[in-house]
Structures are given as structure tokens and as C-alpha cells.
């Protein structure tokens, strides 16, 4: 099983879990497995056109999958996948609630 | 590694009082007299005197960074004090700049503190940055993040970056000559509303302390030209698990800001870039509103109104007006609990989430739904002053 780290802002759409284990052969498999378990994550990870969103980066261990084979990148059971969205917080402020 | 201060001579000389003050630095070979003079000659601009800016400015000031600039236009309020440790209870209502400058001067009278009471904008950023060597970004919103990044790339100044959400933080050093920039990591911001803000999501008070001190550490290392700065690395801080993880960042050759074919050759309209037009509209068009006074009057008159509270359970515990609780995120799957023949008034903290709830209910066929304008905050202000605000 490959471990996927769910970042804080997205945990509310993933059953409040910090990590989720998925059986997967590629990054793409792992993400679609994740979304089938937690369908609410889809719109946060993918655009309506089915492209991975530009403010969400996916890492295989410590490497950005954009510099590997993207969603076709092979994963092993011992690998860790991290979803890393941009966060902007620093103080109180812009109240888009 | 190229140091930041190599371009200008470190002419700052320390007097005997300063030598005594910095003695624990001076006896360290990694700093020494040469390093302390570099610190004194350095000019660092902190964007924001809030959660990240507080520890950042306090430590940089104490460490002897000679010129400390702060950009801020905010006023201290009670909700800041849980984490913005440069400000005290007595400062509530004062300008953050005045409050911060006073504390910094008290800690270190040898500082040259330069305050800029303004919003950082595309019009003033490059001019402001010109007078400084390193920019430390402690802002709280995407337009300013991209503005700081692009202005740093255009002016060739490193961007010491920190960002926080709830109990998780990120830190890196962007826009050095050899390293990636923020846009290499995130070419585009999230559309408004998709990622919750600090004001909605909350933040653990110590987290800006952790991340701000990491930023301060990186600033000092860049000035001294020592150690391994967070260039090309993104540090992820998880305070709840107390785990620090590190991801590799690459300079993206296609980056619009720092890549080989740059398209960003001047600063742009960052609100537009981030999909924010003008002031944040708290309520979408076509959402019927009800004022708190009207709700109070009609409840007192015994009208058949169903009050729907779409906040989270932990917010309900802080204060409530006895509404029926269904958090906004649960509304789609729990909509069957609501009776569409009754008149419904939805509320949240300030009226934004309940506006979305009303829009959703309208689409689901509910005809008699209102959004309580200003939310429970307006209720506390105008109907029940004894109610707790948060
Ligand atoms: Zn770049």
C-alpha cells in the first residue's frame, strides 16, 4: 500500500484523515483510488476538464511528479505521495469564507 | 554560495555597547565580528506585522539586522493577540506599525526602523524593494504572495517565504539567482473560495511563531552567507504531528516569472490574476437577505421561521441563536432534514457561508429561504450585545 499525505485544508473532504493508504501502480491510479474513496476531493484536485489543478502539487517522496512522468509515474508500496496545495495564511485578513 | 551583501561593502562598524550586546554572536565563528557587521549593514523588509511578521521582526531586530523595514496598514485588534506577539493588549486600536516599531526600538535601540503605512501594490513594490536586500513575506493572501514573488524576481532580491494554515506551515527561500521562485512551485493561485482562508480556517497561535522563526533563521543565513538556505527546498511543518518534511523544488524552465522565456516583465494586477474583483462581495447576487433586526422582530412575534445554522459544531459551541445546525459541507447530504414548505433563515458567522447555503437550497427547489445579512456577528452587534464574538 502506498501512503498518501492529505494536507490540512483538504482533510475535511477526506474523512478528516491525515494519511490514506491506497494500492496503486502509478500516481494517476493512486489519485483516482483516493477520489473514489472520497469523491468530495475531486473538485479540489482536478479542474472540470480533468486536469490536475495548478495550485495543487503532487510529490512522490520528495520529488515533484511534474519532473517525473507526471500521473504515469510508477509508485511502489514503500513510496509516500504528498499532496501539497498552496496556502497563503500569515495573519488574519482576506475573509473569503 | 554568493552572499547577499557582497554587492555592497559591509562598512557598518560596531560601538562598544553593540559589541557587548552581540557578544554571544561575536564569539561564534559562524558569525563573528565580520558576520555581525554584515548583519548591521543588511536591510530587510518585512511584509506585514502580523502572525509571521511578529517573531520575524522581533528576532531580526534582536539579532542586530541594521535596517528593518515593515510594510503594514492594519490596526491591532483583540483577535490578533493570540499569535501576533509583537503587540500587547494595550496596543489594541493602535496602528500595527507604531506598536511594532516601539517594541523593536525597546529591544534594540541601535536599529534603523523604517515603517511604510501602505498596502503593498504593483505601483509601489519595486520602489520599496529597491532600498532593501532581502524581502521576508509574511502576508496572508494570494494576490500579495504573487506580487511579492514577481517583484522579488524582477528586482533580483531573495523572497524568504513562510505560510501557515491551522497547524501546518510551509517555508522556503524563493527568487534567488540559482533557485526557483514561488511561481515555479505554483504557477497559478487557487480560484477564490476553493481554499479556506485563515479567518475561516483558524490558525494555532504558536504556528506563526514556528514558521516566522524559520523565516528569520533563513534571513540571517542569507546575510551571513553561511549554512544551507532553504533554496530549492520546501519545508513542511506539521505542528500537530510535530513532523518536519522537506520537498525538492526545481526551477521551472517554463516559469512565466523566472524561466527562459519570461512573460512577466512588469508587475500586473494581482487581484485580477487571483480572480478577485474589487472588494470581496460577501453575498452573491440573487440571494434574498434578511436583516438581524427583522429576524429578531419576527421571532419575537412568533412567526413560523426555521433558523438554519450552517457553521461547524465547534463554532456553535462558542455562541448560537438556537438554530438548527447543519454545517455547509454536510448540507447536500442532509438537505432532506429540511422542510421546503417552511420559511428558512440561514446564518453563519458573517454571512458568506450561509449565502452559499441559500444558493444551494434555491437550486434544490427551496423557494422561501433568506440569508441572515452579517451573520451571527451582526446579531451580536445589533441585537444581543452580550453575545460572544469570534
Ligand atoms: Zn519561477
CSV table of C-alpha atoms and ligand atoms in Angstrom, one decimal:
chain,number,residue,atom,x,y,z
A,1,UNK,CA,0.0,0.0,0.0
A,2,UNK,CA,1.2,3.5,-0.9
A,3,UNK,CA,0.7,6.2,1.7
A,4,UNK,CA,-0.8,9.4,0.6
A,5,UNK,CA,-0.4,12.5,2.8
A,6,UNK,CA,-3.5,14.7,2.8
A,7,UNK,CA,-2.8,18.4,3.6
A,8,UNK,CA,-4.8,20.1,6.3
A,9,UNK,CA,-7.1,22.2,4.0
A,10,UNK,CA,-8.2,19.1,2.2
A,11,UNK,CA,-8.7,16.8,5.2
A,12,UNK,CA,-12.3,17.9,5.6
A,13,UNK,CA,-13.0,16.3,2.2
A,14,UNK,CA,-11.1,13.1,3.1
A,15,UNK,CA,-12.9,11.9,6.2
A,16,UNK,CA,-10.6,14.1,8.3
A,17,UNK,CA,-7.7,11.7,7.8
A,18,UNK,CA,-4.1,12.9,7.6
A,19,UNK,CA,-2.9,9.9,5.6
A,20,UNK,CA,-4.7,7.4,3.4
A,21,UNK,CA,-3.2,4.1,2.1
A,22,UNK,CA,-4.0,3.1,-1.4
A,23,UNK,CA,-3.0,0.1,-3.6
A,24,UNK,CA,-1.7,1.7,-6.8
A,25,UNK,CA,0.7,1.2,-9.7
A,26,UNK,CA,1.0,4.8,-10.7
A,27,UNK,CA,0.4,8.3,-9.3
A,28,UNK,CA,-2.7,8.5,-11.5
A,29,UNK,CA,-4.0,5.2,-10.1
A,30,UNK,CA,-3.3,6.4,-6.6
A,31,UNK,CA,-5.2,9.7,-7.1
A,32,UNK,CA,-8.2,8.1,-8.8
A,33,UNK,CA,-8.3,5.5,-6.0
A,34,UNK,CA,-8.3,8.3,-3.5
A,35,UNK,CA,-11.1,10.1,-5.3
A,36,UNK,CA,-13.2,7.0,-5.5
A,37,UNK,CA,-12.9,6.6,-1.7
A,38,UNK,CA,-13.5,10.3,-1.1
A,39,UNK,CA,-15.4,11.8,-4.1
A,40,UNK,CA,-15.6,15.3,-2.5
A,41,UNK,CA,-11.9,15.6,-3.2
A,42,UNK,CA,-12.3,15.6,-6.9
A,43,UNK,CA,-13.2,19.3,-7.5
A,44,UNK,CA,-10.3,20.3,-5.2
A,45,UNK,CA,-7.7,18.2,-7.1
A,46,UNK,CA,-9.0,18.4,-10.7
A,47,UNK,CA,-10.4,21.1,-12.9
A,48,UNK,CA,-13.7,20.5,-14.8
A,49,UNK,CA,-11.6,19.4,-17.7
A,50,UNK,CA,-10.0,16.7,-15.6
A,51,UNK,CA,-6.6,18.4,-15.3
A,52,UNK,CA,-4.7,18.4,-12.0
A,53,UNK,CA,-5.2,21.9,-10.6
A,54,UNK,CA,-2.3,24.3,-10.9
A,55,UNK,CA,-2.2,25.2,-7.2
A,56,UNK,CA,-2.0,21.5,-6.2
A,57,UNK,CA,1.3,19.8,-6.4
A,58,UNK,CA,1.8,16.1,-6.1
A,59,UNK,CA,5.1,14.7,-4.8
A,60,UNK,CA,6.4,11.2,-4.9
A,61,UNK,CA,8.6,11.0,-1.9
A,62,UNK,CA,10.4,14.4,-2.1
A,63,UNK,CA,10.2,14.8,-5.9
A,64,UNK,CA,7.5,16.8,-7.8
A,65,UNK,CA,5.8,14.4,-10.2
A,66,UNK,CA,5.8,17.2,-12.9
A,67,UNK,CA,9.5,16.5,-13.2
A,68,UNK,CA,9.0,12.7,-13.3
A,69,UNK,CA,6.4,11.1,-15.6
A,70,UNK,CA,3.5,13.1,-14.1
A,71,UNK,CA,0.5,10.9,-13.5
A,72,UNK,CA,2.1,8.0,-15.3
A,73,UNK,CA,4.9,7.9,-12.7
A,74,UNK,CA,5.2,4.4,-11.2
A,75,UNK,CA,4.8,4.0,-7.5
A,76,UNK,CA,5.9,1.3,-5.1
A,77,UNK,CA,4.3,0.2,-1.8
A,78,UNK,CA,7.2,1.8,0.1
A,79,UNK,CA,6.6,5.2,-1.5
A,80,UNK,CA,4.9,8.2,0.0
A,81,UNK,CA,2.8,10.5,-2.0
A,82,UNK,CA,2.2,14.1,-0.8
A,83,UNK,CA,-0.5,16.4,-2.0
A,84,UNK,CA,0.8,20.0,-1.4
A,85,UNK,CA,-1.7,22.8,-2.1
A,86,UNK,CA,-0.7,26.5,-1.9
A,87,UNK,CA,-1.7,28.1,1.3
A,88,UNK,CA,-1.5,31.9,1.8
A,89,UNK,CA,-2.0,32.4,5.6
A,90,UNK,CA,0.2,34.7,7.6
A,91,UNK,CA,-2.1,36.8,9.7
A,92,UNK,CA,-5.9,37.4,9.8
A,93,UNK,CA,-7.1,39.0,6.7
A,94,UNK,CA,-8.7,38.3,3.4
A,95,UNK,CA,-12.0,36.8,4.6
A,96,UNK,CA,-13.1,34.5,1.8
A,97,UNK,CA,-15.1,32.2,4.0
B,1,UNK,CA,27.4,30.5,-2.4
B,2,UNK,CA,27.0,34.1,-3.3
B,3,UNK,CA,26.1,36.2,-0.3
B,4,UNK,CA,23.6,39.0,-0.4
B,5,UNK,CA,25.8,41.6,1.0
B,6,UNK,CA,28.7,41.0,-1.3
B,7,UNK,CA,27.4,43.6,-3.7
B,8,UNK,CA,27.8,46.4,-1.2
B,9,UNK,CA,30.7,46.8,1.3
B,10,UNK,CA,29.9,46.0,4.9
B,11,UNK,CA,31.1,49.2,6.3
B,12,UNK,CA,29.0,49.1,9.5
B,13,UNK,CA,31.2,49.4,12.5
B,14,UNK,CA,30.1,48.3,15.9
B,15,UNK,CA,30.5,50.5,19.0
B,16,UNK,CA,31.3,49.1,22.4
B,17,UNK,CA,27.7,48.8,23.5
B,18,UNK,CA,26.9,46.9,20.4
B,19,UNK,CA,29.9,44.6,20.9
B,20,UNK,CA,28.6,43.7,24.4
B,21,UNK,CA,25.1,43.3,23.1
B,22,UNK,CA,26.1,40.9,20.4
B,23,UNK,CA,28.8,39.1,22.3
B,24,UNK,CA,27.1,35.7,22.0
B,25,UNK,CA,27.2,36.1,18.3
B,26,UNK,CA,30.7,37.5,18.2
B,27,UNK,CA,32.3,34.5,20.0
B,28,UNK,CA,30.7,32.2,17.4
B,29,UNK,CA,33.0,31.5,14.4
B,30,UNK,CA,29.9,31.3,12.1
B,31,UNK,CA,29.0,34.9,12.9
B,32,UNK,CA,32.0,36.7,14.5
B,33,UNK,CA,32.8,40.4,14.0
B,34,UNK,CA,32.6,40.1,10.3
B,35,UNK,CA,29.2,38.4,10.4
B,36,UNK,CA,27.8,40.9,12.9
B,37,UNK,CA,28.9,43.8,10.7
B,38,UNK,CA,27.2,42.1,7.8
B,39,UNK,CA,24.0,41.9,9.9
B,40,UNK,CA,24.3,45.6,10.8
B,41,UNK,CA,24.8,46.6,7.2
B,42,UNK,CA,21.9,44.4,6.0
B,43,UNK,CA,18.5,45.9,5.1
B,44,UNK,CA,15.5,43.5,5.4
B,45,UNK,CA,11.9,44.4,4.5
B,46,UNK,CA,9.1,42.5,6.4
B,47,UNK,CA,5.8,42.5,4.5
B,48,UNK,CA,3.2,42.5,7.3
B,49,UNK,CA,3.5,42.9,11.1
B,50,UNK,CA,1.0,40.1,11.9
B,51,UNK,CA,1.4,36.5,12.8
B,52,UNK,CA,4.6,35.7,10.9
B,53,UNK,CA,5.9,39.3,10.9
B,54,UNK,CA,5.9,39.4,14.7
B,55,UNK,CA,8.5,36.8,15.5
B,56,UNK,CA,10.4,37.6,12.3
B,57,UNK,CA,10.8,41.3,13.2
B,58,UNK,CA,11.5,40.6,16.9
B,59,UNK,CA,14.3,38.1,16.2
B,60,UNK,CA,15.8,40.1,13.3
B,61,UNK,CA,15.8,43.2,15.5
B,62,UNK,CA,17.3,41.4,18.4
B,63,UNK,CA,20.0,39.8,16.2
B,64,UNK,CA,21.1,43.2,15.0
B,65,UNK,CA,19.8,43.4,11.4
B,66,UNK,CA,20.7,47.1,11.0
B,67,UNK,CA,17.8,48.3,8.8
B,68,UNK,CA,14.4,46.7,9.3
B,69,UNK,CA,11.6,47.9,7.1
B,70,UNK,CA,8.0,46.9,7.8
B,71,UNK,CA,5.0,47.4,5.5
B,72,UNK,CA,1.6,47.3,7.1
B,73,UNK,CA,-1.6,49.3,7.2
B,74,UNK,CA,-3.6,47.4,9.7
B,75,UNK,CA,-4.7,48.2,13.3
B,76,UNK,CA,-4.2,45.8,16.2
B,77,UNK,CA,-7.4,44.1,17.3
B,78,UNK,CA,-8.2,41.6,20.1
B,79,UNK,CA,-8.2,38.5,17.8
B,80,UNK,CA,-4.6,39.3,16.8
B,81,UNK,CA,-3.2,38.9,20.3
B,82,UNK,CA,-3.4,35.1,20.3
B,83,UNK,CA,-0.4,34.9,18.0
B,84,UNK,CA,0.9,38.4,17.0
B,85,UNK,CA,3.3,38.6,19.9
B,86,UNK,CA,4.8,41.9,19.0
B,87,UNK,CA,1.5,43.6,20.0
B,88,UNK,CA,0.1,43.7,23.5
B,89,UNK,CA,-3.4,44.2,24.9
B,90,UNK,CA,-2.6,47.9,25.5
B,91,UNK,CA,-1.9,48.2,21.7
B,92,UNK,CA,-5.5,47.3,20.6
B,93,UNK,CA,-6.7,50.0,18.4
B,94,UNK,CA,-3.2,51.3,17.6
B,95,UNK,CA,-1.5,51.0,14.2
B,96,UNK,CA,0.5,47.8,14.0
B,97,UNK,CA,3.4,49.8,12.6
B,98,UNK,CA,3.5,52.1,15.7
B,99,UNK,CA,3.2,49.2,18.0
B,100,UNK,CA,5.8,47.1,16.3
B,101,UNK,CA,8.3,49.9,15.9
B,102,UNK,CA,8.0,50.7,19.6
B,103,UNK,CA,8.8,47.1,20.7
B,104,UNK,CA,11.7,46.8,18.3
B,105,UNK,CA,13.2,50.1,19.5
B,106,UNK,CA,12.8,48.9,23.1
B,107,UNK,CA,14.6,45.6,22.3
B,108,UNK,CA,17.3,47.2,20.2
B,109,UNK,CA,17.8,51.0,20.1
B,110,UNK,CA,20.6,50.6,17.5
B,111,UNK,CA,18.1,49.6,14.8
B,112,UNK,CA,17.1,51.8,11.9
B,113,UNK,CA,13.4,51.0,11.7
B,114,UNK,CA,11.6,52.1,8.5
B,115,UNK,CA,7.9,51.9,8.5
B,116,UNK,CA,5.7,52.1,5.5
B,117,UNK,CA,2.0,52.6,6.2
B,118,UNK,CA,0.6,51.3,2.9
B,119,UNK,CA,-0.8,48.3,1.2
B,120,UNK,CA,1.9,46.7,-1.0
B,121,UNK,CA,0.8,47.3,-4.5
B,122,UNK,CA,2.1,46.8,-8.1
B,123,UNK,CA,2.7,50.6,-8.1
B,124,UNK,CA,4.9,50.8,-5.0
B,125,UNK,CA,6.5,47.4,-4.6
B,126,UNK,CA,9.6,47.8,-6.9
B,127,UNK,CA,10.4,51.2,-5.4
B,128,UNK,CA,10.1,49.9,-1.9
B,129,UNK,CA,12.2,46.8,-2.6
B,130,UNK,CA,14.9,48.9,-4.1
B,131,UNK,CA,16.0,50.1,-0.6
B,132,UNK,CA,16.3,46.6,0.8
B,133,UNK,CA,18.5,43.5,0.3
B,134,UNK,CA,16.1,40.7,1.4
B,135,UNK,CA,12.3,40.6,1.4
B,136,UNK,CA,10.5,38.5,4.1
B,137,UNK,CA,7.0,37.6,3.1
B,138,UNK,CA,4.6,37.3,6.0
B,139,UNK,CA,1.4,38.2,4.2
B,140,UNK,CA,-1.9,36.4,4.3
B,141,UNK,CA,-3.4,36.4,0.8
B,142,UNK,CA,-2.6,35.1,-2.7
B,143,UNK,CA,-2.5,38.4,-4.6
B,144,UNK,CA,0.2,39.7,-2.3
B,145,UNK,CA,2.1,36.4,-2.4
B,146,UNK,CA,2.3,36.6,-6.2
B,147,UNK,CA,3.1,40.3,-6.1
B,148,UNK,CA,6.0,39.8,-3.6
B,149,UNK,CA,7.3,36.9,-5.7
B,150,UNK,CA,7.2,38.8,-9.0
B,151,UNK,CA,8.7,42.0,-7.5
B,152,UNK,CA,11.5,39.9,-6.0
B,153,UNK,CA,12.3,38.2,-9.3
B,154,UNK,CA,12.2,41.5,-11.2
B,155,UNK,CA,14.4,43.2,-8.6
B,156,UNK,CA,16.7,40.3,-8.0
B,157,UNK,CA,16.0,40.1,-4.3
B,158,UNK,CA,15.5,36.9,-2.4
B,159,UNK,CA,12.0,36.2,-1.1
B,160,UNK,CA,12.1,34.5,2.3
B,161,UNK,CA,8.7,32.8,2.3
B,162,UNK,CA,6.5,31.4,5.1
B,163,UNK,CA,2.9,30.5,5.1
B,164,UNK,CA,0.5,28.9,7.6
B,165,UNK,CA,-2.9,27.2,7.8
B,166,UNK,CA,-4.3,25.9,11.1
B,167,UNK,CA,-1.4,23.7,12.4
B,168,UNK,CA,0.5,23.3,9.1
B,169,UNK,CA,3.1,25.6,7.6
B,170,UNK,CA,5.4,26.0,4.6
B,171,UNK,CA,8.7,27.8,4.3
B,172,UNK,CA,11.2,28.3,1.6
B,173,UNK,CA,13.6,30.8,0.0
B,174,UNK,CA,12.5,31.9,-3.4
B,175,UNK,CA,13.8,34.1,-6.2
B,176,UNK,CA,17.5,33.7,-5.6
B,177,UNK,CA,19.5,33.7,-8.8
B,178,UNK,CA,20.1,30.0,-8.8
B,179,UNK,CA,16.9,28.8,-7.2
B,180,UNK,CA,13.2,28.5,-8.1
B,181,UNK,CA,10.6,31.1,-7.4
B,182,UNK,CA,7.1,30.8,-6.0
B,183,UNK,CA,5.6,30.6,-9.4
B,184,UNK,CA,7.9,27.7,-10.3
B,185,UNK,CA,6.1,25.9,-7.5
B,186,UNK,CA,2.6,27.3,-8.0
B,187,UNK,CA,2.1,28.8,-11.5
B,188,UNK,CA,-1.5,29.9,-10.6
B,189,UNK,CA,-3.4,30.7,-7.5
B,190,UNK,CA,-6.5,28.8,-6.4
B,191,UNK,CA,-9.8,30.2,-7.5
B,192,UNK,CA,-11.3,32.3,-4.7
B,193,UNK,CA,-13.4,30.2,-2.3
B,194,UNK,CA,-11.8,26.9,-3.0
B,195,UNK,CA,-9.2,27.2,-0.3
B,196,UNK,CA,-10.3,28.4,3.1
B,197,UNK,CA,-8.6,31.5,4.5
B,198,UNK,CA,-7.1,31.8,7.9
B,199,UNK,CA,-10.1,33.8,9.1
B,200,UNK,CA,-12.3,30.8,8.4
B,201,UNK,CA,-9.8,28.0,8.9
B,202,UNK,CA,-8.2,29.4,12.0
B,203,UNK,CA,-4.6,29.0,13.0
B,204,UNK,CA,-2.8,27.6,16.0
B,205,UNK,CA,-1.3,30.6,17.8
B,206,UNK,CA,2.2,29.1,18.1
B,207,UNK,CA,2.4,28.1,14.4
B,208,UNK,CA,3.3,31.6,13.1
B,209,UNK,CA,5.9,31.6,15.8
B,210,UNK,CA,7.5,28.3,14.5
B,211,UNK,CA,7.3,29.4,10.8
B,212,UNK,CA,8.3,33.0,11.4
B,213,UNK,CA,11.4,32.0,13.3
B,214,UNK,CA,12.3,29.6,10.5
B,215,UNK,CA,12.0,32.6,8.1
B,216,UNK,CA,14.1,34.8,10.5
B,217,UNK,CA,16.7,32.0,10.5
B,218,UNK,CA,16.8,31.9,6.7
B,219,UNK,CA,17.2,35.7,6.5
B,220,UNK,CA,20.2,35.6,8.9
B,221,UNK,CA,21.8,32.8,7.0
B,222,UNK,CA,21.4,34.6,3.7
B,223,UNK,CA,23.0,37.7,5.2
B,224,UNK,CA,25.9,35.8,6.7
B,225,UNK,CA,26.3,33.6,3.6
B,226,UNK,CA,26.5,30.6,5.8
B,227,UNK,CA,24.8,27.2,6.1
B,228,UNK,CA,22.4,25.7,3.7
B,229,UNK,CA,19.5,28.1,3.0
B,230,UNK,CA,16.1,26.7,2.0
B,231,UNK,CA,16.8,27.4,-1.6
B,232,UNK,CA,15.2,24.8,-3.8
B,233,UNK,CA,13.6,23.1,-0.8
B,234,UNK,CA,10.1,23.5,0.6
B,235,UNK,CA,9.9,22.8,4.3
B,236,UNK,CA,6.6,21.5,5.5
B,237,UNK,CA,5.8,21.9,9.2
B,238,UNK,CA,3.1,19.9,10.8
B,239,UNK,CA,2.8,21.1,14.4
B,240,UNK,CA,0.2,18.6,15.4
B,241,UNK,CA,2.3,15.6,14.4
B,242,UNK,CA,5.4,17.7,15.1
B,243,UNK,CA,6.9,16.5,11.8
B,244,UNK,CA,9.1,18.5,9.6
B,245,UNK,CA,9.3,17.2,6.0
B,246,UNK,CA,11.2,18.5,3.1
B,247,UNK,CA,10.3,18.5,-0.6
B,248,UNK,CA,12.6,19.3,-3.5
B,249,UNK,CA,11.8,22.3,-5.6
B,250,UNK,CA,13.1,22.8,-9.1
B,251,UNK,CA,13.5,26.0,-11.1
B,252,UNK,CA,10.9,25.5,-13.8
B,253,UNK,CA,12.4,26.4,-17.2
B,254,UNK,CA,8.8,27.3,-18.4
B,255,UNK,CA,8.2,29.6,-15.4
B,256,UNK,CA,6.5,32.8,-16.5
B,257,UNK,CA,8.4,34.8,-13.9
B,258,UNK,CA,11.9,33.3,-13.8
B,259,UNK,CA,12.0,30.8,-16.7
B,260,UNK,CA,13.9,31.0,-20.0
B,261,UNK,CA,11.0,32.7,-21.9
B,262,UNK,CA,9.7,35.1,-19.3
B,263,UNK,CA,6.3,36.7,-19.9
B,264,UNK,CA,6.2,38.6,-16.7
B,265,UNK,CA,8.4,41.6,-17.4
B,266,UNK,CA,6.5,44.1,-15.1
B,267,UNK,CA,4.1,43.9,-12.2
B,268,UNK,CA,0.5,43.1,-13.1
B,269,UNK,CA,-3.0,43.4,-11.5
B,270,UNK,CA,-2.7,40.7,-8.9
B,271,UNK,CA,-6.3,40.9,-7.7
B,272,UNK,CA,-7.4,40.2,-11.2
B,273,UNK,CA,-4.8,37.5,-11.6
B,274,UNK,CA,-6.2,35.8,-8.5
B,275,UNK,CA,-9.8,36.2,-9.7
B,276,UNK,CA,-10.7,38.8,-7.1
B,277,UNK,CA,-12.5,41.8,-8.5
B,278,UNK,CA,-12.7,44.8,-6.2
B,279,UNK,CA,-13.8,44.3,-2.6
B,280,UNK,CA,-14.9,40.8,-1.6
B,281,UNK,CA,-18.6,40.6,-2.2
B,282,UNK,CA,-19.9,38.9,1.0
B,283,UNK,CA,-23.1,37.8,-0.7
B,284,UNK,CA,-23.7,36.6,-4.3
B,285,UNK,CA,-26.4,38.4,-6.3
B,286,UNK,CA,-29.9,36.9,-6.2
B,287,UNK,CA,-29.6,35.7,-2.6
B,288,UNK,CA,-32.5,37.1,-0.6
B,289,UNK,CA,-31.3,38.7,2.6
B,290,UNK,CA,-32.9,39.3,6.0
B,291,UNK,CA,-31.5,41.8,8.5
B,292,UNK,CA,-30.9,40.8,12.1
B,293,UNK,CA,-33.5,43.3,13.4
B,294,UNK,CA,-36.2,41.8,11.2
B,295,UNK,CA,-35.3,38.2,12.3
B,296,UNK,CA,-35.5,39.3,16.0
B,297,UNK,CA,-38.8,41.1,15.5
B,298,UNK,CA,-40.4,38.1,13.6
B,299,UNK,CA,-39.1,35.5,16.1
B,300,UNK,CA,-40.5,37.6,19.0
B,301,UNK,CA,-43.8,37.8,17.2
B,302,UNK,CA,-43.9,34.0,17.0
B,303,UNK,CA,-43.7,33.8,13.2
B,304,UNK,CA,-43.0,30.3,11.8
B,305,UNK,CA,-39.4,30.7,10.9
B,306,UNK,CA,-36.8,27.9,10.7
B,307,UNK,CA,-33.4,29.2,11.6
B,308,UNK,CA,-30.6,27.1,10.0
B,309,UNK,CA,-27.1,27.5,11.3
B,310,UNK,CA,-24.5,26.3,8.7
B,311,UNK,CA,-21.4,26.8,10.8
B,312,UNK,CA,-19.3,24.0,12.2
B,313,UNK,CA,-20.2,22.3,15.6
B,314,UNK,CA,-17.2,23.9,17.4
B,315,UNK,CA,-18.4,27.3,16.3
B,316,UNK,CA,-21.9,26.6,17.5
B,317,UNK,CA,-20.3,25.9,21.0
B,318,UNK,CA,-18.9,29.5,21.0
B,319,UNK,CA,-22.2,31.2,20.5
B,320,UNK,CA,-25.6,30.4,18.8
B,321,UNK,CA,-29.1,31.7,18.4
B,322,UNK,CA,-30.7,28.3,18.8
B,323,UNK,CA,-30.6,27.5,15.1
B,324,UNK,CA,-30.7,24.0,13.6
B,325,UNK,CA,-27.1,23.0,12.9
B,326,UNK,CA,-26.1,21.6,9.5
B,327,UNK,CA,-22.5,22.5,8.5
B,328,UNK,CA,-22.4,23.9,5.0
B,329,UNK,CA,-20.3,20.9,3.8
B,330,UNK,CA,-22.9,18.5,5.0
B,331,UNK,CA,-25.9,20.3,3.6
B,332,UNK,CA,-26.1,18.4,0.3
B,333,UNK,CA,-26.4,15.0,2.0
B,334,UNK,CA,-28.6,16.3,4.8
B,335,UNK,CA,-31.0,18.5,2.8
B,336,UNK,CA,-33.8,16.0,3.4
B,337,UNK,CA,-33.9,17.1,7.0
B,338,UNK,CA,-35.3,20.5,5.9
B,339,UNK,CA,-38.9,21.3,5.1
B,340,UNK,CA,-39.1,23.3,2.0
B,341,UNK,CA,-42.7,24.5,2.8
B,342,UNK,CA,-41.4,26.4,5.8
B,343,UNK,CA,-39.7,29.8,5.7
B,344,UNK,CA,-36.0,29.3,6.3
B,345,UNK,CA,-33.4,31.8,7.5
B,346,UNK,CA,-29.8,30.6,7.1
B,347,UNK,CA,-26.9,32.1,9.0
B,348,UNK,CA,-23.2,31.5,9.6
B,349,UNK,CA,-20.6,33.7,11.3
B,350,UNK,CA,-20.5,36.6,8.9
B,351,UNK,CA,-23.0,35.7,6.1
B,352,UNK,CA,-20.7,34.3,3.4
B,353,UNK,CA,-21.2,30.5,4.0
B,354,UNK,CA,-24.9,30.9,4.6
B,355,UNK,CA,-25.1,32.9,1.3
B,356,UNK,CA,-23.7,29.8,-0.4
B,357,UNK,CA,-26.2,27.6,1.6
B,358,UNK,CA,-29.1,29.7,0.4
B,359,UNK,CA,-27.9,29.5,-3.2
B,360,UNK,CA,-27.7,25.7,-2.9
B,361,UNK,CA,-31.1,25.5,-1.3
B,362,UNK,CA,-32.6,27.6,-4.1
B,363,UNK,CA,-31.2,25.3,-6.7
B,364,UNK,CA,-32.6,22.4,-4.7
B,365,UNK,CA,-36.0,23.9,-5.1
B,366,UNK,CA,-36.5,25.8,-1.9
B,367,UNK,CA,-38.5,29.0,-2.5
B,368,UNK,CA,-38.7,30.6,0.9
B,369,UNK,CA,-35.0,31.0,2.0
B,370,UNK,CA,-33.2,34.0,3.3
B,371,UNK,CA,-29.6,34.7,4.2
B,372,UNK,CA,-29.1,36.5,7.5
B,373,UNK,CA,-27.1,39.5,6.5
B,374,UNK,CA,-23.8,39.8,8.5
B,375,UNK,CA,-24.4,36.5,10.3
B,376,UNK,CA,-24.2,35.9,14.0
B,377,UNK,CA,-21.6,38.8,14.2
B,378,UNK,CA,-24.3,41.2,13.2
B,379,UNK,CA,-26.7,39.6,15.7
B,380,UNK,CA,-24.1,40.2,18.4
B,381,UNK,CA,-23.5,43.8,17.3
B,382,UNK,CA,-27.1,44.9,16.8
B,383,UNK,CA,-29.4,42.5,18.7
B,384,UNK,CA,-27.6,40.9,21.6
B,385,UNK,CA,-24.5,42.8,22.7
B,386,UNK,CA,-23.9,40.2,25.4
B,387,UNK,CA,-23.2,37.5,22.9
B,388,UNK,CA,-19.6,36.4,22.4
B,389,UNK,CA,-18.0,37.3,19.1
B,390,UNK,CA,-15.2,35.4,17.4
C,1,LIG,ZN1,10.0,30.7,-11.3
